[in-house]
Amino acid sequence: MKIFTEEKLFFSAAISNLLLFIAEAISFSLAIKELGANVFIRFCGISNLLLFLSAFFALLSVYFNVRKGCGTNPYSHTLRYVATCASMTTLFVFLFVLLPCEKDPKLFLTTFYDWLFYIICPLLSALSFLLFEKEESRTLKYPCVLISVAVLIIYGAVMLALNYVGLYSGPYFFLRVREEPTRTVALFLSCMTIGAAIISYLLCLGNKKIFFRGIIRG
């Protein structure tokens, strides 16, 4: 079923990535002004940094496509995928872990950049990736799911180590290994890793089905 022409897909992806780039630029300018480098201690800061970079490289790909006739850069598409998975994991953790379990969950949505980091930018990225960002070379394969999950695992390992040796506490309750029972830490981290894997798989599957099995064709 032909919903979008090739040109409409191209310009829709360009517009959505431009909006994402602007939203991330605004959110980081506000967050860094208030928190400084501490914004990158939280996983939402890292995932949104990946979104910011992926939107930037996607726009560069659009520029080279328009000016020089180059095709879509498969590495740019893979970065968009990994960034989208990380940001949707942020949204998943926020909705199903932080809101129900934190003592004062309202603290996570007190500023405009929190809304951008946790909700608006992840949803915008996912919609853009699934509906508009067709990748011709089909380099996005299911092993890419492991790359996306690895981002969460590496972050968790580093923060657990910092909490364990006492160099940092938090930023989330399930990382405070000195305060929380080991069983609680292991349970939450296992569930989040499984959730991240499911999200990554569904995004990869969704992109393939939408563009290569006839749901949307350019």
Coordinates of C-alpha atoms in Angstrom, one line a residue:
M1 CA 0.0 0.0 0.0
K2 CA 1.6 3.2 -1.2
I3 CA 1.1 5.8 1.6
F4 CA 4.2 8.0 1.1
T5 CA 6.1 8.7 -2.1
E6 CA 9.9 8.6 -1.9
E7 CA 10.1 12.4 -1.8
K8 CA 7.6 12.7 1.0
L9 CA 9.4 10.1 3.1
F10 CA 12.7 12.0 2.5
F11 CA 11.4 15.4 3.5
S12 CA 9.3 14.0 6.4
A13 CA 12.4 12.4 7.8
A14 CA 14.4 15.7 7.3
I15 CA 11.7 17.7 9.1
S16 CA 11.3 15.3 12.0
N17 CA 15.1 15.1 12.5
L18 CA 15.3 18.9 12.4
L19 CA 12.6 19.2 15.1
L20 CA 14.4 16.6 17.1
F21 CA 17.8 18.4 16.8
I22 CA 16.2 21.7 17.9
A23 CA 14.4 20.1 20.8
E24 CA 17.6 18.4 22.0
A25 CA 19.6 21.6 21.6
I26 CA 17.0 23.5 23.7
S27 CA 16.8 20.7 26.4
F28 CA 20.6 20.5 26.7
S29 CA 21.1 24.2 26.9
L30 CA 18.6 24.4 29.8
A31 CA 19.9 21.2 31.5
I32 CA 23.6 22.1 31.3
K33 CA 22.9 25.6 32.5
E34 CA 21.2 24.1 35.6
L35 CA 23.1 20.9 36.2
G36 CA 26.4 21.3 34.4
A37 CA 28.1 18.1 33.5
N38 CA 25.9 16.2 36.0
V39 CA 23.3 15.9 33.2
F40 CA 25.4 13.1 31.7
I41 CA 25.4 11.1 34.9
R42 CA 21.8 10.1 34.3
F43 CA 21.0 7.6 31.5
C44 CA 18.4 10.0 30.1
G45 CA 21.3 12.5 29.5
I46 CA 23.3 9.9 27.6
S47 CA 20.4 8.6 25.6
N48 CA 19.4 12.1 24.6
L49 CA 23.0 13.0 23.7
L50 CA 22.9 10.0 21.3
L51 CA 19.6 11.3 19.9
F52 CA 21.2 14.8 19.4
L53 CA 24.1 13.3 17.6
S54 CA 22.0 11.0 15.5
A55 CA 19.7 13.8 14.4
F56 CA 22.8 15.9 13.5
F57 CA 24.3 13.2 11.3
A58 CA 20.8 12.5 9.8
L59 CA 20.6 16.1 8.8
L60 CA 24.2 15.9 7.4
S61 CA 23.0 12.9 5.4
V62 CA 20.1 14.9 4.1
Y63 CA 22.5 17.8 3.1
F64 CA 24.8 15.5 1.1
N65 CA 21.8 13.8 -0.5
V66 CA 20.4 17.1 -1.7
R67 CA 23.7 18.8 -2.7
K68 CA 25.7 15.8 -4.0
G69 CA 23.1 13.1 -4.7
C70 CA 24.5 10.7 -2.1
G71 CA 22.3 8.0 -0.8
T72 CA 21.3 7.4 2.8
N73 CA 24.3 6.7 5.0
P74 CA 23.7 3.2 6.6
Y75 CA 25.9 4.1 9.6
S76 CA 23.7 7.2 10.2
H77 CA 20.6 5.0 10.1
T78 CA 22.2 2.6 12.6
L79 CA 23.1 5.4 15.0
R80 CA 19.5 6.7 14.7
Y81 CA 18.3 3.2 15.6
V82 CA 20.6 2.8 18.6
A83 CA 19.8 6.3 19.9
T84 CA 16.1 5.7 19.5
C85 CA 16.3 2.4 21.4
A86 CA 18.3 4.1 24.2
S87 CA 15.8 6.9 24.5
M88 CA 12.8 4.6 24.4
T89 CA 14.5 2.6 27.2
T90 CA 14.6 5.9 29.1
L91 CA 10.9 6.3 28.6
F92 CA 10.2 2.7 29.6
V93 CA 12.3 3.0 32.8
F94 CA 10.6 6.3 33.6
L95 CA 7.1 5.0 33.2
F96 CA 7.5 1.5 34.8
V97 CA 10.3 2.0 37.3
L98 CA 10.9 5.5 38.4
L99 CA 7.3 6.7 38.6
P100 CA 6.0 3.7 40.6
C101 CA 9.0 3.1 42.8
E102 CA 10.8 6.4 43.5
K103 CA 9.8 8.1 46.8
D104 CA 9.1 11.4 45.0
P105 CA 8.6 10.7 41.3
K106 CA 7.4 14.3 40.6
L107 CA 11.0 15.4 40.9
F108 CA 11.6 13.9 37.4
L109 CA 9.2 16.2 35.6
T110 CA 9.8 19.6 37.3
T111 CA 11.4 21.3 34.3
F112 CA 10.8 21.7 30.6
Y113 CA 13.9 19.8 29.7
D114 CA 12.8 16.8 31.8
W115 CA 9.6 16.6 29.6
L116 CA 11.8 16.8 26.5
F117 CA 14.3 14.2 27.8
Y118 CA 12.0 11.6 29.2
I119 CA 8.9 11.9 27.0
I120 CA 8.8 14.2 24.0
C121 CA 12.1 13.5 22.3
P122 CA 11.9 9.7 22.7
L123 CA 8.4 9.6 21.2
L124 CA 9.4 11.9 18.4
S125 CA 12.5 9.9 17.6
A126 CA 10.5 6.6 17.6
L127 CA 7.8 7.9 15.3
S128 CA 10.3 9.4 12.9
F129 CA 12.4 6.2 12.8
L130 CA 9.4 3.9 12.2
L131 CA 7.4 6.0 9.8
F132 CA 9.9 8.1 7.7
E133 CA 13.4 6.8 7.9
K134 CA 13.8 4.2 5.2
E135 CA 17.3 2.7 4.9
E136 CA 18.0 1.4 1.4
S137 CA 21.0 -0.8 2.1
R138 CA 19.3 -2.9 4.8
T139 CA 22.3 -2.9 7.1
L140 CA 20.0 -2.7 10.1
K141 CA 19.9 -6.4 11.2
Y142 CA 18.8 -8.1 14.4
P143 CA 22.3 -8.3 15.9
C144 CA 22.1 -4.5 16.1
V145 CA 19.7 -5.2 19.1
L146 CA 22.8 -6.3 21.0
I147 CA 24.5 -2.9 20.4
S148 CA 21.5 -1.1 21.7
V149 CA 21.3 -3.2 24.9
A150 CA 25.1 -2.9 25.3
V151 CA 24.7 0.9 25.8
L152 CA 22.5 0.2 28.9
I153 CA 24.7 -2.6 30.2
I154 CA 27.9 -0.4 29.9
Y155 CA 26.2 2.5 31.7
G156 CA 24.8 0.2 34.4
A157 CA 28.2 -1.4 35.0
V158 CA 30.0 1.9 35.3
M159 CA 27.5 3.4 37.6
L160 CA 27.3 0.3 39.8
A161 CA 31.1 0.3 40.1
L162 CA 31.1 4.0 41.1
N163 CA 28.4 3.3 43.7
Y164 CA 30.1 0.2 45.0
V165 CA 33.4 2.0 45.7
G166 CA 31.6 5.0 47.1
L167 CA 32.6 7.6 44.5
Y168 CA 29.0 8.3 43.6
S169 CA 25.5 7.6 44.9
G170 CA 22.7 7.1 42.5
P171 CA 21.5 8.7 40.3
Y172 CA 18.7 6.1 40.6
F173 CA 17.7 4.0 43.6
F174 CA 18.4 0.7 42.0
L175 CA 22.1 1.6 41.4
R176 CA 22.8 2.3 45.1
V177 CA 24.3 -1.0 45.9
R178 CA 25.5 0.2 49.3
E179 CA 21.9 1.0 50.4
E180 CA 19.7 -1.4 48.5
P181 CA 19.6 -5.2 48.9
T182 CA 21.6 -7.0 46.2
R183 CA 18.5 -8.9 45.2
T184 CA 16.6 -5.7 44.6
V185 CA 19.4 -4.3 42.4
A186 CA 19.8 -7.5 40.4
L187 CA 16.0 -7.8 39.9
F188 CA 15.6 -4.2 38.6
L189 CA 18.6 -4.3 36.4
S190 CA 17.6 -7.7 34.9
C191 CA 14.1 -6.5 34.2
M192 CA 15.4 -3.3 32.5
T193 CA 17.9 -5.2 30.4
I194 CA 15.1 -7.5 29.2
G195 CA 12.9 -4.5 28.6
A196 CA 15.6 -2.8 26.6
A197 CA 16.1 -5.9 24.5
I198 CA 12.4 -6.2 23.7
I199 CA 12.2 -2.5 22.8
S200 CA 15.2 -2.8 20.5
Y201 CA 13.9 -5.9 18.8
L202 CA 10.4 -4.3 18.2
L203 CA 11.9 -1.2 16.8
C204 CA 14.1 -3.2 14.4
L205 CA 11.2 -5.4 13.5
G206 CA 8.9 -2.5 13.0
N207 CA 11.2 -0.6 10.7
K208 CA 11.7 -3.8 8.6
K209 CA 8.0 -4.6 8.3
I210 CA 6.9 -1.0 7.6
F211 CA 9.4 -0.4 4.7
F212 CA 10.2 -3.8 3.3
R213 CA 7.0 -5.7 3.6
G214 CA 4.6 -3.3 2.1
I215 CA 3.0 -1.4 4.9
I216 CA 4.6 1.8 3.7
R217 CA 6.4 2.1 0.4
G218 CA 8.1 5.0 -1.2

